[in-house]
Short mmCIF file of C-alpha atoms in Angstrom, two decimals:
data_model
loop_
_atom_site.label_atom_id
_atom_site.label_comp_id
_atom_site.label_asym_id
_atom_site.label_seq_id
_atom_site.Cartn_x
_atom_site.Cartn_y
_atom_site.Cartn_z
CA UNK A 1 -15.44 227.74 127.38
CA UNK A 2 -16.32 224.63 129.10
CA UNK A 3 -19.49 223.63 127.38
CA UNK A 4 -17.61 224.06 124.38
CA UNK A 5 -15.09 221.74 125.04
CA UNK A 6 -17.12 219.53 126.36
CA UNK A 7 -19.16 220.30 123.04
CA UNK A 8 -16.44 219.08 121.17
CA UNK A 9 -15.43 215.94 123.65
CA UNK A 10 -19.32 214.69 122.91
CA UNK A 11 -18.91 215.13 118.66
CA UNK A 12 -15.81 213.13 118.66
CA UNK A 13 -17.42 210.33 120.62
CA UNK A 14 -20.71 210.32 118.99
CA UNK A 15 -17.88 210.27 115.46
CA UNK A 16 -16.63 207.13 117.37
CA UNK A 17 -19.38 205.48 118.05
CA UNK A 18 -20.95 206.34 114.35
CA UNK A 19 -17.64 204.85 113.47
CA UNK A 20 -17.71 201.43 115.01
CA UNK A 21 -21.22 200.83 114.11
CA UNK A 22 -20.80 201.89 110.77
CA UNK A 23 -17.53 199.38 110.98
CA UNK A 24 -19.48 196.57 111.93
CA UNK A 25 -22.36 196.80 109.81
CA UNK A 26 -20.25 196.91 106.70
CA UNK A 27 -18.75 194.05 104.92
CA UNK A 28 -16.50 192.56 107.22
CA UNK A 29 -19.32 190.95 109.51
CA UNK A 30 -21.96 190.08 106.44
CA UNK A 31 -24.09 187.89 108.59
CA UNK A 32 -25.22 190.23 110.59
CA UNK A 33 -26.15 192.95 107.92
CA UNK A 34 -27.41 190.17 105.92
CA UNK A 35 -29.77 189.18 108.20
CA UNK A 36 -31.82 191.93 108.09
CA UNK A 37 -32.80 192.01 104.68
CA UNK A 38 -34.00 189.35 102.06
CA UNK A 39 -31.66 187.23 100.12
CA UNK A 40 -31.02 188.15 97.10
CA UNK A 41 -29.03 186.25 93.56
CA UNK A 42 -25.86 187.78 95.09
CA UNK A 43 -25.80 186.64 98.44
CA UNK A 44 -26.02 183.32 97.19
CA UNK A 45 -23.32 180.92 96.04
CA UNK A 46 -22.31 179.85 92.62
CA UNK A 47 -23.39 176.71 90.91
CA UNK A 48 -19.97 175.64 90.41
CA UNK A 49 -19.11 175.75 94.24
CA UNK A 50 -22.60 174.35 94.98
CA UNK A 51 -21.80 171.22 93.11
CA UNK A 52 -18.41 170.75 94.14
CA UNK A 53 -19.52 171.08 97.44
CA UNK A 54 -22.02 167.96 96.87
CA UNK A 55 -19.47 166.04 94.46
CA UNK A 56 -17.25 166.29 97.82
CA UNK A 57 -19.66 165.19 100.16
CA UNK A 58 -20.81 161.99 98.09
CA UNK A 59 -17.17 161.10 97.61
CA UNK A 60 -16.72 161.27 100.83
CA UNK A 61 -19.50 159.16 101.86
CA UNK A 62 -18.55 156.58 99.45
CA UNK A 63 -15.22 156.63 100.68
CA UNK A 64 -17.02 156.18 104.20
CA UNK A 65 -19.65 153.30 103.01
CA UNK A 66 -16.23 151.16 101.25
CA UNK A 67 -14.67 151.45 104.59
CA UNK A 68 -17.48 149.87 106.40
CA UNK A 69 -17.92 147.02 104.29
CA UNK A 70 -14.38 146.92 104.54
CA UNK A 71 -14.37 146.41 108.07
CA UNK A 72 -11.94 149.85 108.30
CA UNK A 73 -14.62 151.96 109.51
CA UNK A 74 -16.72 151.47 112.44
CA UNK A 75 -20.53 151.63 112.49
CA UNK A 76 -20.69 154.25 115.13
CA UNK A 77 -18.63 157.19 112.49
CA UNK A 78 -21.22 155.98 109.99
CA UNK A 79 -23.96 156.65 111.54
CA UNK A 80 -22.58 159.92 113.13
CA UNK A 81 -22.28 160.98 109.30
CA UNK A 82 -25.62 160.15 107.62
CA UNK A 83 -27.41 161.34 110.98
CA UNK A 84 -25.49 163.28 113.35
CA UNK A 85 -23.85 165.49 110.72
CA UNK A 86 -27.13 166.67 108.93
CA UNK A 87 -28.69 167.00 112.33
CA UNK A 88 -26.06 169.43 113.04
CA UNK A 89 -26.58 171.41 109.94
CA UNK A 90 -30.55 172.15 110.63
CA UNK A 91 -29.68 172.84 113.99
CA UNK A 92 -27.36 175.11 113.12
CA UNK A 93 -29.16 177.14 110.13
CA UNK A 94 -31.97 178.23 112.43
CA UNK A 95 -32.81 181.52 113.50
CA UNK A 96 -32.99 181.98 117.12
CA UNK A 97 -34.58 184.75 119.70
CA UNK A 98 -32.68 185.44 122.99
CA UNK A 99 -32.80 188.17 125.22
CA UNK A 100 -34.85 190.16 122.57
CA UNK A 101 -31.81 189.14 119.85
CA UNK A 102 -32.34 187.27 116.81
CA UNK A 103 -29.19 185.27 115.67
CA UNK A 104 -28.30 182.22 114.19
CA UNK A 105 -27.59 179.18 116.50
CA UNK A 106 -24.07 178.53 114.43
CA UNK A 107 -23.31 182.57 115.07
CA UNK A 108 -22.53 181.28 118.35
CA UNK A 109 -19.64 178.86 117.50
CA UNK A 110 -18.53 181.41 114.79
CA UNK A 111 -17.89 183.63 117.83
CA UNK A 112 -19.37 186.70 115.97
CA UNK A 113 -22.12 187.29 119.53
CA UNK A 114 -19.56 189.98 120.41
CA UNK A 115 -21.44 192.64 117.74
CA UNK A 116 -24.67 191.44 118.95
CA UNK A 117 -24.10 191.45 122.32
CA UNK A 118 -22.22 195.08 122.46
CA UNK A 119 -24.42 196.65 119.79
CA UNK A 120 -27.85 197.66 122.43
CA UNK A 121 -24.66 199.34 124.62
CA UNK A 122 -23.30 200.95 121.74
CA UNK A 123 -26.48 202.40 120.22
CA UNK A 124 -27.88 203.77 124.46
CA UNK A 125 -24.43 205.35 124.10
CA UNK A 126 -24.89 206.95 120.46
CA UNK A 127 -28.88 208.23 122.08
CA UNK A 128 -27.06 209.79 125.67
CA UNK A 129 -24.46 211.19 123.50
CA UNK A 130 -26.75 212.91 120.89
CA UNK A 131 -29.36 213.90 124.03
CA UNK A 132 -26.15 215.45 125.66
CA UNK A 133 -25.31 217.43 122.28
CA UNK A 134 -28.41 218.87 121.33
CA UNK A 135 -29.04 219.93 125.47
CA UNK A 136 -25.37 221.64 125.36
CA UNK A 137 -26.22 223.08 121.51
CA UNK A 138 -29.86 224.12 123.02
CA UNK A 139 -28.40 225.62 126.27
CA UNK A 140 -25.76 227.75 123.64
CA UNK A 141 -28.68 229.34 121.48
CA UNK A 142 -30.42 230.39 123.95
#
């Protein structure tokens, strides 16, 4: 009677565990699942956005260059934003391996490391919890 309750104790934390990794694989951490497979046309963003996006940045800029030669703006926040900012960008879009973990470097300010970091944990639980099953399954049949 045990074993089976234990039995049972074991599903319903392997249903857990198949739970939160099936949780944080789906579509409310995309990165992550993203990053394991090739980009495709839907993963990118529209035109429309695309160009706004640039129309914004160059208006901004302008806005930026007027105030200089305006003597609003100091030279130190213009060159911050035609060399520190796109610095920042390239810095940030690049893959990098620690510990064995592949991430981006602006995952880290995004503060989504706490699904990498738990997920080896979770997954040596899911294996103990499956070994424990089949043993107590195994020990049953026989």
């Amino acid at each position: 009677m045990a074993g089976e309750d234990e039995l049972s104790q074991l599903e319903a934390e392997r249903g857990r565990l198949l739970s939160m990794i099936a949780y944080h694989n789906g579509p409310f951490y995309p990165m992550r699942s993203r990053s394991l497979r090739p980009a495709s046309p839907e993963d990118q963003a529209p035109a429309w956005f695309t160009a706004a996006g640039i129309a914004i940045v160059c208006g901004i800029g302008i806005l930026m260059v007027a105030g200089f030669f305006a003597g609003q703006v100091p030279a130190s926040y213009v060159l911050f934003v035609v060399v520190g900012l796109p610095l920042l960008a390239y810095i940030f879009s690049r893959r990098i391996t620690m510990f064995g973990m592949t991430f981006r470097a602006g995952e880290v300010l995004a503060l989504s490391s706490e699904q990498i970091a738990g997920e080896p944990e979770t997954l040596k639980r899911l294996a103990d919890c499956e070994a424990r099953i089949a043993k107590l399954k195994e020990g049953r049949s026989s």
